Structure formats: C-alpha cells, structure tokens
Short mmCIF file of C-alpha atoms in Angstrom, two decimals:
data_model
loop_
_atom_site.label_atom_id
_atom_site.label_comp_id
_atom_site.label_asym_id
_atom_site.label_seq_id
_atom_site.Cartn_x
_atom_site.Cartn_y
_atom_site.Cartn_z
CA MET A 6 13.36 -3.62 25.74
CA ARG A 7 10.09 -1.87 25.02
CA PRO A 8 9.70 1.53 26.71
CA LYS A 9 7.05 2.13 29.36
CA ILE A 10 4.40 4.64 30.27
CA TYR A 11 3.17 4.47 33.87
CA LEU A 12 -0.37 5.48 34.81
CA PHE A 13 -0.28 6.65 38.44
CA GLY A 14 -3.49 7.75 40.12
CA ASP A 15 -6.67 6.87 42.01
CA SER A 16 -9.72 4.79 41.06
CA ILE A 17 -10.13 6.62 37.73
CA THR A 18 -6.73 5.19 36.86
CA GLU A 19 -7.26 1.80 38.56
CA ALA A 20 -10.45 1.30 36.51
CA SER A 21 -8.84 2.46 33.28
CA PHE A 22 -8.52 -1.06 31.84
CA ASP A 23 -12.23 -1.79 32.15
CA ASP A 24 -14.23 -2.01 28.89
CA GLY A 25 -13.43 1.07 26.82
CA GLY A 26 -11.17 2.45 29.56
CA TRP A 27 -8.58 5.10 28.75
CA GLY A 28 -5.67 2.96 29.98
CA ALA A 29 -6.66 -0.04 27.85
CA SER A 30 -7.14 2.30 24.87
CA LEU A 31 -3.61 3.65 25.40
CA ALA A 32 -2.22 0.10 25.59
CA HIS A 33 -4.09 -0.75 22.38
CA HIS A 34 -2.91 2.43 20.67
CA PHE A 35 0.72 1.65 21.56
CA SER A 36 0.31 -2.14 21.18
CA ARG A 37 3.57 -2.54 19.23
CA SER A 38 5.63 0.25 20.77
CA VAL A 39 5.04 0.90 24.50
CA ASP A 40 4.14 -1.07 27.63
CA VAL A 41 1.41 0.81 29.48
CA VAL A 42 1.78 0.01 33.17
CA LEU A 43 -1.14 0.41 35.57
CA ARG A 44 -0.48 1.92 38.98
CA GLY A 45 -3.96 3.05 40.02
CA TYR A 46 -4.97 2.95 43.70
CA SER A 47 -8.67 3.36 44.34
CA GLY A 48 -9.56 5.95 46.98
CA TYR A 49 -6.05 7.35 47.30
CA ASN A 50 -5.34 11.06 47.68
CA THR A 51 -2.00 12.84 47.20
CA ARG A 52 -1.11 12.49 50.90
CA TRP A 53 -1.30 8.70 50.69
CA ALA A 54 0.35 8.75 47.24
CA LEU A 55 3.35 10.57 48.71
CA HIS A 56 3.65 7.89 51.39
CA VAL A 57 3.81 5.07 48.82
CA LEU A 58 5.82 6.76 46.08
CA GLU A 59 9.05 4.87 46.85
CA ARG A 60 7.18 1.57 46.80
CA VAL A 61 5.30 2.31 43.57
CA PHE A 62 8.49 3.43 41.81
CA PRO A 63 11.29 1.54 43.57
CA ALA A 64 14.88 2.55 42.91
CA VAL A 65 17.26 -0.08 41.58
CA ASP A 66 20.00 -1.27 43.90
CA SER A 67 22.76 -0.26 41.55
CA GLY A 68 23.00 3.39 40.68
CA GLY A 69 19.57 4.66 41.53
CA GLU A 70 18.56 5.71 38.06
CA GLY A 71 15.60 3.73 36.85
CA VAL A 72 12.73 1.90 38.43
CA GLY A 73 13.08 -1.66 39.74
CA ASP A 74 13.71 -3.02 36.27
CA GLY A 75 16.31 -0.44 35.37
CA VAL A 76 14.34 1.06 32.51
CA VAL A 77 13.66 4.80 32.44
CA PRO A 78 9.99 5.29 31.51
CA LEU A 79 8.96 7.49 28.60
CA ALA A 80 6.20 9.10 30.63
CA VAL A 81 4.21 8.98 33.86
CA THR A 82 0.65 10.28 34.08
CA VAL A 83 -0.21 11.65 37.53
CA PHE A 84 -3.96 11.79 38.04
CA PHE A 85 -4.97 12.70 41.61
CA GLY A 86 -7.34 15.19 43.19
CA ALA A 87 -10.80 13.62 43.02
CA ASN A 88 -10.34 12.24 46.56
CA ASP A 89 -8.37 15.18 47.96
CA ALA A 90 -11.39 17.30 46.95
CA CYS A 91 -13.83 15.36 49.19
CA LEU A 92 -15.33 17.98 51.50
CA PRO A 93 -13.93 17.98 55.07
CA ASP A 94 -17.39 18.00 56.70
CA ARG A 95 -19.12 15.37 54.62
CA CYS A 96 -19.26 11.56 54.61
CA SER A 97 -15.90 10.93 52.86
CA ALA A 98 -13.97 13.43 54.97
CA PHE A 99 -11.16 10.94 55.75
CA GLN A 100 -10.01 11.19 52.13
CA HIS A 101 -9.97 15.02 52.17
CA VAL A 102 -6.67 16.88 51.77
CA PRO A 103 -6.67 20.68 52.14
CA LEU A 104 -6.16 22.56 48.87
CA HIS A 105 -2.82 24.06 49.91
CA GLU A 106 -1.47 20.65 50.94
CA TYR A 107 -2.78 19.07 47.70
CA LYS A 108 -0.72 21.55 45.73
CA GLN A 109 2.39 20.91 47.82
CA ASN A 110 1.92 17.14 47.56
CA LEU A 111 1.52 17.30 43.79
CA LEU A 112 4.69 19.41 43.56
CA ALA A 113 6.49 16.83 45.68
CA ILE A 114 5.30 13.95 43.47
CA VAL A 115 6.45 15.74 40.30
CA SER A 116 9.75 16.63 41.96
CA PHE A 117 10.32 12.99 43.01
CA LEU A 118 9.66 11.73 39.48
CA LYS A 119 11.81 14.41 37.80
CA LYS A 120 14.66 13.74 40.20
CA ARG A 121 14.49 10.00 39.59
CA TRP A 122 14.15 10.31 35.84
CA PRO A 123 15.09 13.77 34.48
CA THR A 124 14.19 12.80 30.90
CA THR A 125 10.80 11.26 31.67
CA LEU A 126 7.70 13.23 30.67
CA VAL A 127 5.45 13.84 33.68
CA LEU A 128 1.89 14.55 32.55
CA LEU A 129 -0.62 15.86 35.09
CA ILE A 130 -4.34 15.21 34.74
CA THR A 131 -6.81 17.29 36.77
CA PRO A 132 -9.76 15.68 38.54
CA PRO A 133 -12.89 15.52 36.38
CA PRO A 134 -15.91 17.73 37.07
CA ILE A 135 -18.49 16.42 39.55
CA ASP A 136 -22.17 15.78 38.91
CA GLU A 137 -23.54 16.26 42.41
CA GLU A 138 -26.88 14.67 41.52
CA GLY A 139 -25.00 11.53 40.41
CA ARG A 140 -23.00 11.51 43.64
CA LEU A 141 -26.21 11.47 45.70
CA GLN A 142 -27.72 8.76 43.50
CA TYR A 143 -24.72 6.40 43.83
CA PRO A 144 -23.27 6.79 47.34
CA TYR A 145 -20.01 4.92 48.14
CA VAL A 146 -20.52 5.03 51.92
CA GLU A 147 -23.39 5.73 54.29
CA ASN A 148 -24.47 9.34 53.85
CA PRO A 149 -26.71 10.40 56.76
CA LEU A 150 -26.47 14.12 55.90
CA GLY A 151 -27.89 13.55 52.43
CA LEU A 152 -25.41 16.05 50.98
CA PRO A 153 -22.88 15.19 48.22
CA GLU A 154 -19.41 14.38 49.59
CA ARG A 155 -17.88 16.05 46.53
CA THR A 156 -18.98 19.25 44.75
CA ASN A 157 -18.09 20.52 41.31
CA GLU A 158 -16.90 23.79 42.77
CA ALA A 159 -14.41 22.08 45.08
CA ALA A 160 -13.20 19.79 42.27
CA GLY A 161 -12.67 22.95 40.19
CA ALA A 162 -10.44 24.49 42.85
CA TYR A 163 -8.27 21.35 42.95
CA ALA A 164 -8.18 21.23 39.14
CA GLY A 165 -6.99 24.86 39.18
CA ALA A 166 -4.23 24.00 41.65
CA CYS A 167 -3.18 21.07 39.43
CA VAL A 168 -2.98 23.37 36.38
CA ALA A 169 -0.93 25.83 38.47
CA VAL A 170 1.52 23.08 39.49
CA ALA A 171 1.98 22.13 35.84
CA GLY A 172 2.72 25.79 35.06
CA GLU A 173 5.24 26.10 37.88
CA CYS A 174 6.99 22.88 36.88
CA GLY A 175 6.87 23.56 33.14
CA ILE A 176 5.14 20.26 32.40
CA PRO A 177 1.97 19.51 30.41
CA VAL A 178 -1.47 19.06 31.97
CA VAL A 179 -4.80 17.69 30.77
CA ASP A 180 -7.40 20.01 32.32
CA LEU A 181 -10.19 17.47 32.37
CA TRP A 182 -12.38 19.58 34.67
CA THR A 183 -12.53 22.41 32.13
CA LYS A 184 -12.48 20.25 29.00
CA MET A 185 -15.43 18.07 29.94
CA GLN A 186 -17.67 20.97 30.89
CA GLN A 187 -17.36 22.39 27.37
CA PHE A 188 -19.78 19.74 26.15
CA PRO A 189 -23.57 19.64 26.67
CA ASN A 190 -24.89 17.01 29.10
CA TRP A 191 -21.36 16.33 30.42
CA GLU A 192 -22.89 15.34 33.78
CA LYS A 193 -24.48 12.17 32.39
CA ALA A 194 -22.57 11.68 29.14
CA TYR A 195 -19.11 11.49 30.72
CA LEU A 196 -19.78 10.49 34.34
CA ARG A 197 -21.49 7.26 35.31
CA ASP A 198 -21.93 7.98 39.02
CA GLY A 199 -21.14 11.68 39.18
CA LEU A 200 -17.38 11.00 39.41
CA HIS A 201 -16.19 7.91 37.51
CA LEU A 202 -16.08 7.90 33.73
CA THR A 203 -18.44 6.43 31.16
CA GLN A 204 -16.96 4.94 27.99
CA ILE A 205 -17.32 8.32 26.25
CA GLY A 206 -15.71 10.03 29.24
CA ASN A 207 -12.85 7.54 29.03
CA LYS A 208 -12.50 8.32 25.33
CA ILE A 209 -11.94 12.01 26.13
CA VAL A 210 -9.17 11.19 28.60
CA PHE A 211 -7.57 8.83 26.09
CA GLU A 212 -7.64 11.42 23.30
CA GLU A 213 -6.34 14.22 25.51
CA VAL A 214 -3.49 12.05 26.81
CA VAL A 215 -2.54 10.92 23.28
CA THR A 216 -2.54 14.56 22.15
CA SER A 217 -0.36 15.66 25.08
CA LEU A 218 2.09 12.81 24.50
CA ARG A 219 2.23 13.61 20.78
CA GLU A 220 3.02 17.28 21.50
CA LYS A 221 6.04 16.05 23.46
CA GLY A 222 7.24 13.77 20.69
CA LEU A 223 5.73 10.52 22.00
CA SER A 224 3.66 9.37 19.03
CA LEU A 225 3.23 6.29 16.86
CA GLU A 226 5.02 8.11 14.04
CA ILE A 227 8.16 8.59 16.14
CA LEU A 228 8.37 5.63 18.52
CA PRO A 229 10.04 2.52 17.11
CA VAL A 230 7.84 -0.49 16.30
CA ASP A 231 8.72 -3.76 18.05
CA LEU A 232 9.62 -6.29 15.28
CA PRO A 233 8.57 -6.16 11.62
CA LEU A 234 4.97 -5.33 10.82
CA ILE A 235 3.12 -7.87 8.68
CA SER A 236 2.67 -5.15 6.05
CA GLU A 237 6.48 -4.84 5.75
CA ILE A 238 7.22 -8.56 5.44
CA ASP A 239 8.10 -9.76 1.93
CA PRO A 240 5.61 -12.54 1.07
CA ASN A 241 8.22 -14.10 -1.24
CA ASP A 242 10.90 -14.30 1.45
CA PRO A 243 9.39 -13.67 4.91
CA LEU A 244 12.37 -14.88 6.95
CA LYS A 245 14.63 -12.26 5.37
CA ASP A 246 12.98 -9.64 7.58
CA PHE A 247 13.77 -11.57 10.75
CA GLN A 248 17.46 -11.96 10.07
CA LYS A 249 18.21 -8.23 10.29
CA MET B 5 7.94 -5.44 42.21
CA ARG B 6 4.62 -6.51 40.80
CA PRO B 7 4.68 -9.89 39.01
CA LYS B 8 3.98 -10.16 35.30
CA ILE B 9 1.95 -12.21 32.87
CA TYR B 10 3.06 -12.04 29.24
CA LEU B 11 0.60 -12.47 26.38
CA PHE B 12 2.56 -13.83 23.40
CA GLY B 13 0.77 -14.44 20.13
CA ASP B 14 -0.53 -13.14 16.81
CA SER B 15 -3.16 -10.52 15.95
CA ILE B 16 -5.73 -12.05 18.32
CA THR B 17 -3.25 -11.20 21.08
CA GLU B 18 -2.12 -7.87 19.57
CA ALA B 19 -5.76 -6.70 19.43
CA SER B 20 -6.54 -7.97 22.93
CA PHE B 21 -6.51 -4.47 24.49
CA ASP B 22 -9.17 -3.13 22.14
CA ASP B 23 -12.62 -2.38 23.66
CA GLY B 24 -13.69 -5.44 25.65
CA GLY B 25 -10.55 -7.34 24.63
CA TRP B 26 -9.37 -10.35 26.64
CA GLY B 27 -5.98 -8.80 27.43
CA ALA B 28 -7.49 -5.58 28.76
CA SER B 29 -9.98 -7.64 30.79
CA LEU B 30 -7.09 -9.60 32.31
CA ALA B 31 -5.26 -6.35 33.15
CA HIS B 32 -8.45 -5.02 34.74
CA HIS B 33 -9.04 -8.27 36.65
CA PHE B 34 -5.47 -8.16 38.05
CA SER B 35 -5.37 -4.35 38.33
CA ARG B 36 -3.82 -4.40 41.81
CA SER B 37 -1.76 -7.59 41.59
CA VAL B 38 -0.21 -8.34 38.17
CA ASP B 39 1.21 -6.41 35.20
CA VAL B 40 -0.23 -7.90 32.02
CA VAL B 41 2.33 -7.37 29.26
CA LEU B 42 1.29 -7.40 25.61
CA ARG B 43 3.52 -9.18 23.10
CA GLY B 44 1.13 -9.73 20.19
CA TYR B 45 2.46 -9.66 16.62
CA SER B 46 -0.20 -9.47 13.95
CA GLY B 47 0.17 -11.98 11.14
CA TYR B 48 2.92 -13.99 12.82
CA ASN B 49 3.06 -17.78 12.70
CA THR B 50 5.15 -20.10 14.92
CA ARG B 51 8.05 -20.10 12.43
CA TRP B 52 8.44 -16.35 12.71
CA ALA B 53 7.76 -16.47 16.46
CA LEU B 54 10.70 -18.86 16.90
CA HIS B 55 12.94 -16.42 15.04
CA VAL B 56 12.08 -13.52 17.37
CA LEU B 57 11.82 -15.42 20.67
CA GLU B 58 15.15 -14.15 22.00
CA ARG B 59 14.21 -10.57 21.17
CA VAL B 60 10.71 -10.80 22.68
CA PHE B 61 12.06 -12.38 25.88
CA PRO B 62 15.65 -11.11 26.16
CA ALA B 63 17.96 -12.66 28.71
CA VAL B 64 19.54 -10.41 31.33
CA ASP B 65 23.28 -9.87 31.09
CA SER B 66 23.93 -11.25 34.53
CA GLY B 67 22.95 -14.84 35.18
CA GLY B 68 20.52 -15.51 32.41
CA GLU B 69 17.52 -16.16 34.60
CA GLY B 70 14.80 -13.65 34.00
CA VAL B 71 13.75 -11.42 31.15
CA GLY B 72 15.44 -8.07 30.48
CA ASP B 73 14.17 -6.63 33.73
CA GLY B 74 15.29 -9.58 35.84
CA VAL B 75 11.81 -10.55 36.95
CA VAL B 76 10.57 -14.11 36.43
CA PRO B 77 7.02 -13.91 35.04
CA LEU B 78 4.14 -15.72 36.71
CA ALA B 79 2.83 -16.94 33.38
CA VAL B 80 3.11 -16.64 29.60
CA THR B 81 0.17 -17.32 27.29
CA VAL B 82 1.23 -18.71 23.91
CA PHE B 83 -1.50 -18.23 21.33
CA PHE B 84 -0.42 -19.15 17.78
CA GLY B 85 -1.82 -21.27 14.99
CA ALA B 86 -4.41 -19.11 13.23
CA ASN B 87 -1.78 -18.02 10.68
CA ASP B 88 0.10 -21.32 10.50
CA ALA B 89 -3.26 -22.84 9.48
CA CYS B 90 -3.59 -20.63 6.36
CA LEU B 91 -3.92 -23.07 3.44
CA PRO B 92 -0.74 -23.50 1.34
CA ASP B 93 -2.57 -23.00 -1.97
CA ARG B 94 -4.70 -19.98 -1.12
CA CYS B 95 -4.16 -16.23 -0.98
CA SER B 96 -2.36 -16.09 2.43
CA ALA B 97 -0.04 -19.00 1.66
CA PHE B 98 3.08 -17.08 2.76
CA GLN B 99 1.88 -17.35 6.38
CA HIS B 100 1.28 -21.11 6.15
CA VAL B 101 3.36 -23.49 8.27
CA PRO B 102 2.93 -27.26 7.76
CA LEU B 103 1.13 -29.02 10.61
CA HIS B 104 4.14 -31.12 11.60
CA GLU B 105 6.40 -28.07 11.73
CA TYR B 106 3.76 -26.10 13.70
CA LYS B 107 3.85 -28.79 16.36
CA GLN B 108 7.66 -28.81 16.49
CA ASN B 109 7.76 -25.00 16.64
CA LEU B 110 5.26 -24.91 19.48
CA LEU B 111 7.29 -27.52 21.38
CA ALA B 112 10.40 -25.40 20.82
CA ILE B 113 8.65 -22.26 22.10
CA VAL B 114 7.46 -24.04 25.25
CA SER B 115 10.89 -25.57 25.74
CA PHE B 116 12.58 -22.16 25.42
CA LEU B 117 10.24 -20.60 27.99
CA LYS B 118 10.52 -23.52 30.45
CA LYS B 119 14.30 -23.49 30.15
CA ARG B 120 14.47 -19.75 30.75
CA TRP B 121 11.97 -19.79 33.64
CA PRO B 122 11.34 -23.29 35.08
CA THR B 123 8.74 -21.98 37.55
CA THR B 124 6.73 -19.92 35.04
CA LEU B 125 3.35 -21.26 33.98
CA VAL B 126 3.16 -21.63 30.20
CA LEU B 127 -0.45 -21.65 29.02
CA LEU B 128 -1.22 -22.64 25.44
CA ILE B 129 -4.29 -21.36 23.61
CA THR B 130 -5.45 -23.07 20.42
CA PRO B 131 -6.51 -21.09 17.37
CA PRO B 132 -10.23 -20.27 17.35
CA PRO B 133 -12.63 -21.94 14.92
CA ILE B 134 -13.04 -20.34 11.48
CA ASP B 135 -16.23 -19.04 9.93
CA GLU B 136 -15.40 -19.45 6.25
CA GLU B 137 -18.30 -17.26 5.15
CA GLY B 138 -16.91 -14.46 7.31
CA ARG B 139 -13.44 -14.93 5.82
CA LEU B 140 -14.83 -14.46 2.31
CA GLN B 141 -16.83 -11.43 3.38
CA TYR B 142 -13.84 -9.64 4.99
CA PRO B 143 -10.72 -10.45 2.93
CA TYR B 144 -7.33 -9.23 4.26
CA VAL B 145 -5.59 -9.45 0.88
CA GLU B 146 -6.64 -9.76 -2.75
CA ASN B 147 -8.38 -13.11 -3.23
CA PRO B 148 -8.68 -13.89 -6.95
CA LEU B 149 -9.63 -17.56 -6.32
CA GLY B 150 -12.68 -16.56 -4.29
CA LEU B 151 -11.95 -19.36 -1.80
CA PRO B 152 -11.37 -18.82 1.95
CA GLU B 153 -7.66 -18.71 2.87
CA ARG B 154 -8.48 -20.45 6.16
CA THR B 155 -10.93 -23.30 6.79
CA ASN B 156 -12.42 -24.54 10.03
CA GLU B 157 -11.19 -28.05 9.33
CA ALA B 158 -7.58 -26.91 8.98
CA ALA B 159 -7.83 -24.72 12.10
CA GLY B 160 -9.15 -27.80 13.94
CA ALA B 161 -6.10 -29.86 12.95
CA TYR B 162 -3.76 -27.14 14.30
CA ALA B 163 -5.86 -26.84 17.46
CA GLY B 164 -5.52 -30.60 17.93
CA ALA B 165 -1.74 -30.39 17.55
CA CYS B 166 -1.67 -27.57 20.12
CA VAL B 167 -3.65 -29.70 22.60
CA ALA B 168 -1.23 -32.59 21.93
CA VAL B 169 1.78 -30.35 22.66
CA ALA B 170 0.21 -29.30 25.96
CA GLY B 171 -0.27 -32.97 26.84
CA GLU B 172 3.32 -33.89 25.96
CA CYS B 173 4.69 -30.95 27.97
CA GLY B 174 2.32 -31.41 30.91
CA ILE B 175 1.07 -27.83 30.68
CA PRO B 176 -2.48 -26.44 30.53
CA VAL B 177 -4.25 -25.49 27.32
CA VAL B 178 -7.36 -23.51 26.45
CA ASP B 179 -8.94 -25.42 23.57
CA LEU B 180 -10.72 -22.44 22.06
CA TRP B 181 -11.50 -24.24 18.81
CA THR B 182 -13.58 -26.88 20.62
CA LYS B 183 -14.96 -24.59 23.33
CA MET B 184 -16.41 -21.98 20.99
CA GLN B 185 -18.15 -24.50 18.78
CA GLN B 186 -20.17 -25.76 21.72
CA PHE B 187 -22.35 -22.67 21.48
CA PRO B 188 -25.05 -21.95 18.87
CA ASN B 189 -24.26 -19.26 16.29
CA TRP B 190 -20.58 -19.28 17.29
CA GLU B 191 -19.70 -18.20 13.73
CA LYS B 192 -21.21 -14.74 14.12
CA ALA B 193 -21.48 -14.42 17.91
CA TYR B 194 -17.77 -14.92 18.62
CA LEU B 195 -16.05 -14.00 15.34
CA ARG B 196 -16.31 -10.59 13.74
CA ASP B 197 -14.65 -11.43 10.41
CA GLY B 198 -14.58 -15.21 10.52
CA LEU B 199 -11.31 -15.20 12.54
CA HIS B 200 -10.92 -12.26 14.95
CA LEU B 201 -13.00 -12.07 18.10
CA THR B 202 -16.12 -10.09 18.92
CA GLN B 203 -16.50 -8.70 22.45
CA ILE B 204 -18.36 -11.87 23.48
CA GLY B 205 -15.66 -13.99 21.86
CA ASN B 206 -13.06 -12.03 23.82
CA LYS B 207 -15.03 -12.65 26.99
CA ILE B 208 -14.78 -16.42 26.46
CA VAL B 209 -10.99 -16.23 26.08
CA PHE B 210 -10.75 -14.04 29.19
CA GLU B 211 -12.86 -16.44 31.27
CA GLU B 212 -11.02 -19.52 30.06
CA VAL B 213 -7.62 -17.96 30.77
CA VAL B 214 -8.71 -16.83 34.25
CA THR B 215 -9.99 -20.34 34.97
CA SER B 216 -6.74 -21.95 33.78
CA LEU B 217 -4.62 -19.54 35.81
CA ARG B 218 -6.78 -20.14 38.89
CA GLU B 219 -6.37 -23.92 38.55
CA LYS B 220 -2.62 -23.35 38.74
CA GLY B 221 -2.86 -21.15 41.83
CA LEU B 222 -2.75 -17.78 40.08
CA SER B 223 -5.92 -16.12 41.37
CA LEU B 224 -6.97 -12.90 43.07
CA GLU B 225 -7.48 -14.83 46.30
CA ILE B 226 -3.84 -15.96 46.38
CA LEU B 227 -1.81 -13.22 44.70
CA PRO B 228 -0.74 -10.37 47.00
CA VAL B 229 -2.44 -6.99 46.56
CA ASP B 230 -0.16 -4.02 45.81
CA LEU B 231 -0.60 -1.52 48.71
CA PRO B 232 -3.57 -1.27 51.11
CA LEU B 233 -7.06 -1.42 49.64
CA ILE B 234 -9.33 1.52 50.46
CA SER B 235 -11.68 -0.92 52.20
CA GLU B 236 -8.86 -1.86 54.62
CA ILE B 237 -7.81 1.69 55.49
CA ASP B 238 -8.90 2.92 58.93
CA PRO B 239 -10.92 6.13 58.34
CA ASN B 240 -9.89 7.35 61.81
CA ASP B 241 -6.16 6.93 61.17
CA PRO B 242 -5.49 6.37 57.45
CA LEU B 243 -1.73 6.94 57.56
CA LYS B 244 -1.27 4.07 60.01
CA ASP B 245 -1.77 1.64 57.12
CA PHE B 246 1.02 3.22 55.08
CA GLN B 247 3.66 3.03 57.79
CA LYS B 248 3.73 -0.77 57.85
#
C-alpha cells in the first residue's frame, strides 16, 4: 500500500489541483511514492471544519487507529484561516470566526489528528496575505458597503495565531502570510483575486510544503519508490526485476 | 468514504499530474466527489504491467473483493501501448511487446480488473499517435542508428488492437491515436517530444475521459458531493447544514 498525505483546508486547498496548483504539484512530485488526497472545502472556516472532522477522517470499525481504509497517513496539511478572518461587519460575516475561537478550533483539529494518528505529521499553513484592492475588484457576494470583506491586517492576526498553535503543539508551520510579503508585487504576483493563488503563488506553497516535509524526513530520497524505476530495469533481462 | 478512480498506465499516466496534466485536471474536476489515484509507471509495457498487477491492486485479506483499502473503485483507466509499440530492431527494443501478445496482455489486465471488481468501469485508452521527427529530436537513450524507436504506423496497429480489446470486452475506449490525428498540426500541438503530451494534448485526454465516464453515469451531476457546498449553506444559520 502506498502511503498518503491528506490536504485538509478551504478553497485554497480545494482548488489546489487546478493548472499549476500546489496539490497537483505535490502529487506529481510524489508520483511514485505517495498518494496525495484532496480534502478541500471551499468557504469553510475552522468552526465548520471541526463539525465535519469525523466525517472527513472516519475511524475504522475495528480498533480505531487509521482512517476508513486502515492506513495511517504520513502527513496532513491543515490550511484554514482565510475564511475565519472575514470581518464580522462586512459582506462575508457569516464565515467569520473570532480570533480566540479560531485558535481554539485549530488546537482542537491538531489534537484530533494527533490522537487518531500519533505518528502522523500535522503541518499547519497560515492564511495568505490579502490584497484588499483585489478583493474589491473580484467580489464573491454582493458588497453594498464597498469595503473589502477581508483585510491584510486581520489575515495577519489569524496567521499569527496559527503560528502560535504550531509552537504550542510542537509541529511545523508554513507562515505563508509572512513569506509571501517578502517579495515585491506580492499582491498581484501571488494572488489572482486578492485571496486565491496565481500559479506562482501556488509554486510558493508547493515549495514551502516540500521543504517542511523534507525537514521531517518525508522526502523523495527517503520514501520508498513503488515498483522498479525504468532506469533500474536491466534491458537484457527486464523481467528479472519484477520477480523480486 | 469518497469513491476512487485509478489511473493505471505508463509515463503518460505517471506525468499526468504535471502542470495542466490530464490526471490533475480529473482530480480538479472531481475535487468534491472522487479521489483520483495515480498508478503510472514510466517505461512500462503490458508485459511488465501484468507482472505487477497484484501489487498495484492488492486484494484485501478478508473476502478478496476490493483493493487494499476495501473500497471498490468507480473506474480504472488502463493506458498502455506506447512502450509495447517500440520497434523490435531499434534503440528501445527492450520495451517492445509483439502486437499479438499486447492484445492478450490487455485482455488479461481487463479480465483481472473485472474479476476483482465486477461493477467497476474499466476504460481503455489507446497509445497516442507518434511524431517521428519529434522522437528523433528528443531521444531518451543513445540512438546510433539515427532512426526513430517508435513510428506512427506501429502505434496505430497497437491502438487498433486496444480498440478491438474494448469491443471484445464490451467496455469503452478512448481512441487517442485516431482522435488526435483529426486536428491539424497534431504532431507539435499535442506532442512535446513526439510521444508525451503538451498541455493541449493533455486537455484532449481529460475531455475524452470525462466524456467516457459521463456516458457510463459517472458525472458531477450524478456523483454525490462530499459535505455541503458553500452555496448551499444558510448564511443565517450555517451550522444547521452540518448537523444533518
């Protein structure tokens, strides 16, 4: 059985298999070693995520260790906060989760995953920065106030809470909010509508996730390859390699 | 548990999660309904595929129905022939499988899958056409003869055998070899090295596979969606939708 990495998150995860998406790039990177499993739910915040956790990662009948198929995943990326950080008095208020609750919810999600699978790597990813101009230009819902429903400052507070949770739990985190803003023109280069990622933005997430996984021993050099590589097959006696 | 579609094949399958790849596009298309599982093995022909079939699709201990995780897949795409069709007297001869054996191997693969999972849709895909000029321009191995190791004529014979197998088994087939050649400049538009697919070539495979799946009842309209869509959630009482 090939091991698995689950991608659990909101629309930035759900869309991660679109052209050049970070999820598809991970699946390509690990094409002979890991199954990358998509569990992205557009629009979801951590409050809703907590409500569906048991359904997204069902326990097996026998024992309780392992997801529905009985296989303990190598890793789970947890990538929420962009919706929690919607402002409570703007047009997407129904997705808003207060900062304190966001932190508690994230702790609860990590705790659930670590209890279910003590050996699985849980990797947090902070929400990306927000380009408020982009958010006004590409509204998702009617916006009578004419004010952005997300701000970069609010996203930064949630990113900070996410980093704090990683620290408290002793698990790795990709601080996307900070990382992206280190580059010039991040607003347009990495974000296509002020929130969702361009192909270059996706590339950053992919590279940061691969780096974090590698630091925890989950790399192409270490993970076993599924079946002989063509480069290892003896052209004079190919079947020999399949009889091992 | 979310249902699965396996992609079983050679390098054109293994590379299908690269930017714009047909596998990634399928995973994106079914992002809330199906897990698309990559089982591509670069360089493999049907002879080698037959040798690894039990390891790629392991039986469960109990019962025997279902793959390792006990879940019967919705569909399996079987996409071999590009390596079988290597000419026996050219530089990639060790991958060559005679046409008659290719047909028998493909029948055996289909038979194995239908025996293991009688309700699973098995979808054959023929090898693509070959641009011989491209194959000379981008050699994979040393080529002292200076002749292409694959020809379009040979690929066509294997594609024909694949279509015949589908007919004999009463299963659908994507005849990529014929389909692609219906368009002008297919040699360069769809093939990046005379064999492997460009992004537009990948798009054709994606669309043909989606069409074939739809004709067999496997479409977004019919498959259940995993958890409530954001568009269905009541903004005035979001949690209501998670308590069902």
